[in-house]
């Protein structure tokens, strides 16, 4: 007997039915916003990460040498792949380019609640516009997707910040600082104690006093105060963030956004507005997902400089949030009809089943040569709404029996009118 | 600049729209038959293949050692994984268990037309019944899926055989034969010349004369003659094949099936009826996909003996068949509305877009701060059906302009009734 790998999951039908409902909802909202589905290789040249990505990603790669001696890796995220695609064909595509896709990614990391080694994300990205409206549309897509899942304003919040506020504000205090390191320190702010956090800022080159003043500013989330304290670049970033929030208001998603300057996002490639979605109740303590602007990535992949902004809801953490809020779909299969055969009636049973399937319904029939009781029990097990009994005796009178599985009520119906003219015949149509 | 790996594909939106339409159709038919969606790990312990699979598969594995020292592989097929799942939880699940899923698999093999190193299949399997009705349902699902894609009886055929006919018929000639090798020889029958084929049968232990008589029998596809020539086991297998074809008639799929005893399927785990789908015109020369019964696999994985039958349409060859028959979907994106903003009208533009999206439509708006002409050209590029122009002057009179992009006709409509009570307003609603 073989064992599944740790951090990988089997989704049996009931779990999968619920996951499918969530993915369909998120993708449906993406389609409505004009994001277009793409599909991408699960395996890529490892250099796409080892050349540029942070050590935390590189250390978690499922990388290996293939039979042709290529250094390849299972993709740990989508962004470098879509960057490669935009470099390849971006010139021919009308801008903005709006892609979405749902697929698994892989990272060799510690398995915990809501975190697996194989994990599923719906990525949505816009390439070819640096307008604040585009950042806001990404927020609006994410907000609508969550709302459509049944979550409301009390369930989640988008903590929105701007990479250039943090970086330039730090430099306003001390021009000789290691900005990247300081931003990483801010990213760890909520996860380490005060002393360690100030220590990290000190390592990045900020004096204890400056670190304290800097932290007071970002803790207050007061954009006026930040603009006043910061240099010209800080002011430009504050203006950009405000423009995004104004556009978010026009999209109807402003109510879900709050300025949160300490939100830095771990990834190095972000360049502008960044945001993370959190459970408002705090019960799900981790970030549910995040996104932001990454204007330099396409250029760094050898393409024409192409601004970009995106978001990637992860389905494991989304599951936790929906579950906490009581809106995760039922983990159960559903069946419209079970057509039950009694005696030598397979041809007629399959005629009825076929006609119902042609109308788009989910229909099962006996595949085990079972008796009445055993078939009825199976029908119940797959949550059949209606059971149609095709029996020899009924048939000799031109009838079938129609049973409502919820109430247990049953009645006879003419064989010829099941389904006949009916699109979705039920017990109620024949009493 | 990075290059995609050989044998891996990027699907840009137009190609993906067509592929999605095909996958949706196949999956929709699977759902109607009561197959239930599952999802499964892309990485499994390599032993699941190296212990049992034929050399051709083992030599093509993307196998490697993970960071924990486990010998793992990208999955080259689904069957061992679902076998593992049925072993794990089969006892709790009501029988028959009916699974489907669409996902990629990986084999390091020579890239050619319709064959890639990363390839997508929709697997559908039934566990827990050995009744011929189940084999026939698998054929019926496959037949309906192809019909639903727009293919008809002149486009494709299912060549149906039975593993126990071939094996036992060979043994009827010569009890000391290597049956497995002989079946592999039959599987190569159409691909090698007569001499090589008879040579392979000779290697398996069949004299030249017996090989010739054996081949005459399977070439004729005459079940009566085969039953007469064969031993008891051959007769049982012929009876089983006939029972499956009778059930296929009740399912309405018999017309697509023809007995073809030389159809052996390459995989070793088949035990009963096997079949392959071919292009009837022969233009697509390779098998489009195949399936069959594999009753021993679950037991060999350490589970309760559980009969099983399945099929796995592959989307690359299906693409070739649909293309040959002229029924492959258009490779183009579609857009219901482009809401075009002129002047300072972003709030109103986004109100209209939002209302249309709430009704489920695909809607795009300007994300690049562009002028009228440039927006209209983008709308045309994404095949927008209707353009709604929200301009300052129109708005001051309470109107928007509605343009039918196919005819070029336009008219004004009250801002309040776009969409207002309309579910899907178009030009025609306002003239």
PDB file of N, CA and C in Angstrom, chain B residues 124-166:
ATOM      1  N   UNK B 124     -12.309   9.352 -16.524  1.00  0.00           N
ATOM      2  CA  UNK B 124     -13.587   8.970 -15.900  1.00  0.00           C
ATOM      3  C   UNK B 124     -13.524   7.482 -15.601  1.00  0.00           C
ATOM      4  N   UNK B 125     -13.777   7.118 -14.348  1.00  0.00           N
ATOM      5  CA  UNK B 125     -13.643   5.725 -13.917  1.00  0.00           C
ATOM      6  C   UNK B 125     -14.807   5.314 -13.025  1.00  0.00           C
ATOM      7  N   UNK B 126     -15.147   4.039 -13.116  1.00  0.00           N
ATOM      8  CA  UNK B 126     -16.183   3.448 -12.256  1.00  0.00           C
ATOM      9  C   UNK B 126     -15.563   2.286 -11.475  1.00  0.00           C
ATOM     10  N   UNK B 127     -15.672   2.321 -10.156  1.00  0.00           N
ATOM     11  CA  UNK B 127     -15.127   1.262  -9.304  1.00  0.00           C
ATOM     12  C   UNK B 127     -16.257   0.539  -8.586  1.00  0.00           C
ATOM     13  N   UNK B 128     -16.100  -0.775  -8.440  1.00  0.00           N
ATOM     14  CA  UNK B 128     -17.030  -1.509  -7.593  1.00  0.00           C
ATOM     15  C   UNK B 128     -18.152  -2.186  -8.342  1.00  0.00           C
ATOM     16  N   UNK B 129     -18.030  -2.381  -9.630  1.00  0.00           N
ATOM     17  CA  UNK B 129     -18.987  -3.201 -10.356  1.00  0.00           C
ATOM     18  C   UNK B 129     -18.306  -3.883 -11.538  1.00  0.00           C
ATOM     19  N   UNK B 130     -18.608  -5.181 -11.693  1.00  0.00           N
ATOM     20  CA  UNK B 130     -18.055  -5.898 -12.842  1.00  0.00           C
ATOM     21  C   UNK B 130     -19.125  -6.123 -13.901  1.00  0.00           C
ATOM     22  N   UNK B 131     -20.303  -5.515 -13.711  1.00  0.00           N
ATOM     23  CA  UNK B 131     -21.403  -5.703 -14.660  1.00  0.00           C
ATOM     24  C   UNK B 131     -21.079  -5.087 -16.022  1.00  0.00           C
ATOM     25  N   UNK B 132     -21.463  -5.759 -17.096  1.00  0.00           N
ATOM     26  CA  UNK B 132     -21.261  -5.200 -18.440  1.00  0.00           C
ATOM     27  C   UNK B 132     -21.905  -3.820 -18.612  1.00  0.00           C
ATOM     28  N   UNK B 133     -22.977  -3.544 -17.855  1.00  0.00           N
ATOM     29  CA  UNK B 133     -23.618  -2.232 -17.931  1.00  0.00           C
ATOM     30  C   UNK B 133     -22.627  -1.110 -17.625  1.00  0.00           C
ATOM     31  N   UNK B 134     -21.695  -1.382 -16.716  1.00  0.00           N
ATOM     32  CA  UNK B 134     -20.718  -0.357 -16.344  1.00  0.00           C
ATOM     33  C   UNK B 134     -19.750  -0.087 -17.502  1.00  0.00           C
ATOM     34  N   UNK B 135     -19.261  -1.153 -18.135  1.00  0.00           N
ATOM     35  CA  UNK B 135     -18.395  -0.967 -19.309  1.00  0.00           C
ATOM     36  C   UNK B 135     -19.125  -0.141 -20.359  1.00  0.00           C
ATOM     37  N   UNK B 136     -20.415  -0.492 -20.548  1.00  0.00           N
ATOM     38  CA  UNK B 136     -21.194   0.196 -21.576  1.00  0.00           C
ATOM     39  C   UNK B 136     -21.414   1.655 -21.203  1.00  0.00           C
ATOM     40  N   UNK B 137     -21.571   1.941 -19.902  1.00  0.00           N
ATOM     41  CA  UNK B 137     -21.775   3.334 -19.507  1.00  0.00           C
ATOM     42  C   UNK B 137     -20.535   4.166 -19.805  1.00  0.00           C
ATOM     43  N   UNK B 138     -19.372   3.568 -19.631  1.00  0.00           N
ATOM     44  CA  UNK B 138     -18.136   4.287 -19.951  1.00  0.00           C
ATOM     45  C   UNK B 138     -18.086   4.602 -21.455  1.00  0.00           C
ATOM     46  N   UNK B 139     -18.470   3.624 -22.272  1.00  0.00           N
ATOM     47  CA  UNK B 139     -18.551   3.875 -23.720  1.00  0.00           C
ATOM     48  C   UNK B 139     -19.594   4.952 -24.037  1.00  0.00           C
ATOM     49  N   UNK B 140     -20.728   4.896 -23.324  1.00  0.00           N
ATOM     50  CA  UNK B 140     -21.804   5.856 -23.576  1.00  0.00           C
ATOM     51  C   UNK B 140     -21.368   7.273 -23.210  1.00  0.00           C
ATOM     52  N   UNK B 141     -20.681   7.405 -22.069  1.00  0.00           N
ATOM     53  CA  UNK B 141     -20.152   8.720 -21.685  1.00  0.00           C
ATOM     54  C   UNK B 141     -19.240   9.252 -22.778  1.00  0.00           C
ATOM     55  N   UNK B 142     -18.302   8.394 -23.240  1.00  0.00           N
ATOM     56  CA  UNK B 142     -17.341   8.849 -24.245  1.00  0.00           C
ATOM     57  C   UNK B 142     -18.053   9.217 -25.547  1.00  0.00           C
ATOM     58  N   UNK B 143     -19.013   8.383 -25.936  1.00  0.00           N
ATOM     59  CA  UNK B 143     -19.746   8.653 -27.172  1.00  0.00           C
ATOM     60  C   UNK B 143     -20.546   9.943 -27.084  1.00  0.00           C
ATOM     61  N   UNK B 144     -21.239  10.143 -25.963  1.00  0.00           N
ATOM     62  CA  UNK B 144     -22.026  11.369 -25.792  1.00  0.00           C
ATOM     63  C   UNK B 144     -21.129  12.600 -25.764  1.00  0.00           C
ATOM     64  N   UNK B 145     -19.969  12.472 -25.127  1.00  0.00           N
ATOM     65  CA  UNK B 145     -19.058  13.620 -25.062  1.00  0.00           C
ATOM     66  C   UNK B 145     -18.652  14.032 -26.478  1.00  0.00           C
ATOM     67  N   UNK B 146     -18.317  13.063 -27.305  1.00  0.00           N
ATOM     68  CA  UNK B 146     -17.896  13.380 -28.677  1.00  0.00           C
ATOM     69  C   UNK B 146     -19.058  13.947 -29.489  1.00  0.00           C
ATOM     70  N   UNK B 147     -20.248  13.372 -29.295  1.00  0.00           N
ATOM     71  CA  UNK B 147     -21.427  13.867 -30.012  1.00  0.00           C
ATOM     72  C   UNK B 147     -21.731  15.302 -29.607  1.00  0.00           C
ATOM     73  N   UNK B 148     -21.619  15.543 -28.298  1.00  0.00           N
ATOM     74  CA  UNK B 148     -21.894  16.884 -27.772  1.00  0.00           C
ATOM     75  C   UNK B 148     -20.885  17.901 -28.314  1.00  0.00           C
ATOM     76  N   UNK B 149     -19.688  17.434 -28.643  1.00  0.00           N
ATOM     77  CA  UNK B 149     -18.676  18.327 -29.230  1.00  0.00           C
ATOM     78  C   UNK B 149     -18.974  18.617 -30.705  1.00  0.00           C
ATOM     79  N   UNK B 150     -19.998  17.945 -31.246  1.00  0.00           N
ATOM     80  CA  UNK B 150     -20.370  18.215 -32.633  1.00  0.00           C
ATOM     81  C   UNK B 150     -19.921  17.130 -33.608  1.00  0.00           C
ATOM     82  N   UNK B 151     -19.284  16.084 -33.079  1.00  0.00           N
ATOM     83  CA  UNK B 151     -18.847  14.986 -33.944  1.00  0.00           C
ATOM     84  C   UNK B 151     -20.015  14.037 -34.187  1.00  0.00           C
ATOM     85  N   UNK B 152     -20.031  13.356 -35.342  1.00  0.00           N
ATOM     86  CA  UNK B 152     -21.091  12.379 -35.547  1.00  0.00           C
ATOM     87  C   UNK B 152     -20.516  11.018 -35.920  1.00  0.00           C
ATOM     88  N   UNK B 153     -21.434  10.086 -36.194  1.00  0.00           N
ATOM     89  CA  UNK B 153     -21.051   8.695 -36.431  1.00  0.00           C
ATOM     90  C   UNK B 153     -20.021   8.527 -37.533  1.00  0.00           C
ATOM     91  N   UNK B 154     -20.009   9.440 -38.477  1.00  0.00           N
ATOM     92  CA  UNK B 154     -19.028   9.339 -39.554  1.00  0.00           C
ATOM     93  C   UNK B 154     -17.654   9.852 -39.162  1.00  0.00           C
ATOM     94  N   UNK B 155     -17.571  10.471 -37.979  1.00  0.00           N
ATOM     95  CA  UNK B 155     -16.305  11.087 -37.564  1.00  0.00           C
ATOM     96  C   UNK B 155     -15.418  10.171 -36.734  1.00  0.00           C
ATOM     97  N   UNK B 156     -16.037   9.316 -35.947  1.00  0.00           N
ATOM     98  CA  UNK B 156     -15.236   8.513 -35.010  1.00  0.00           C
ATOM     99  C   UNK B 156     -15.815   7.127 -34.829  1.00  0.00           C
ATOM    100  N   UNK B 157     -14.995   6.209 -34.354  1.00  0.00           N
ATOM    101  CA  UNK B 157     -15.471   4.858 -34.035  1.00  0.00           C
ATOM    102  C   UNK B 157     -14.720   4.338 -32.819  1.00  0.00           C
ATOM    103  N   UNK B 158     -15.408   3.560 -32.018  1.00  0.00           N
ATOM    104  CA  UNK B 158     -14.780   2.896 -30.887  1.00  0.00           C
ATOM    105  C   UNK B 158     -14.451   1.461 -31.312  1.00  0.00           C
ATOM    106  N   UNK B 159     -13.177   1.134 -31.335  1.00  0.00           N
ATOM    107  CA  UNK B 159     -12.779  -0.241 -31.658  1.00  0.00           C
ATOM    108  C   UNK B 159     -12.683  -1.014 -30.352  1.00  0.00           C
ATOM    109  N   UNK B 160     -13.565  -1.997 -30.223  1.00  0.00           N
ATOM    110  CA  UNK B 160     -13.757  -2.664 -28.940  1.00  0.00           C
ATOM    111  C   UNK B 160     -13.230  -4.093 -29.002  1.00  0.00           C
ATOM    112  N   UNK B 161     -12.517  -4.471 -27.962  1.00  0.00           N
ATOM    113  CA  UNK B 161     -11.998  -5.830 -27.882  1.00  0.00           C
ATOM    114  C   UNK B 161     -12.061  -6.312 -26.432  1.00  0.00           C
ATOM    115  N   UNK B 162     -11.428  -7.444 -26.173  1.00  0.00           N
ATOM    116  CA  UNK B 162     -11.446  -8.010 -24.820  1.00  0.00           C
ATOM    117  C   UNK B 162     -10.091  -8.660 -24.582  1.00  0.00           C
ATOM    118  N   UNK B 163      -9.459  -8.260 -23.507  1.00  0.00           N
ATOM    119  CA  UNK B 163      -8.136  -8.783 -23.214  1.00  0.00           C
ATOM    120  C   UNK B 163      -8.106 -10.312 -23.113  1.00  0.00           C
ATOM    121  N   UNK B 164      -9.187 -10.905 -22.563  1.00  0.00           N
ATOM    122  CA  UNK B 164      -9.208 -12.350 -22.358  1.00  0.00           C
ATOM    123  C   UNK B 164      -9.480 -13.124 -23.651  1.00  0.00           C
ATOM    124  N   UNK B 165      -9.974 -12.430 -24.661  1.00  0.00           N
ATOM    125  CA  UNK B 165     -10.090 -13.127 -25.940  1.00  0.00           C
ATOM    126  C   UNK B 165      -8.692 -13.320 -26.500  1.00  0.00           C
ATOM    127  N   UNK B 166      -7.961 -12.228 -26.604  1.00  0.00           N
ATOM    128  CA  UNK B 166      -6.618 -12.320 -27.167  1.00  0.00           C
ATOM    129  C   UNK B 166      -5.761 -13.318 -26.405  1.00  0.00           C
TER     130      UNK B 166
END
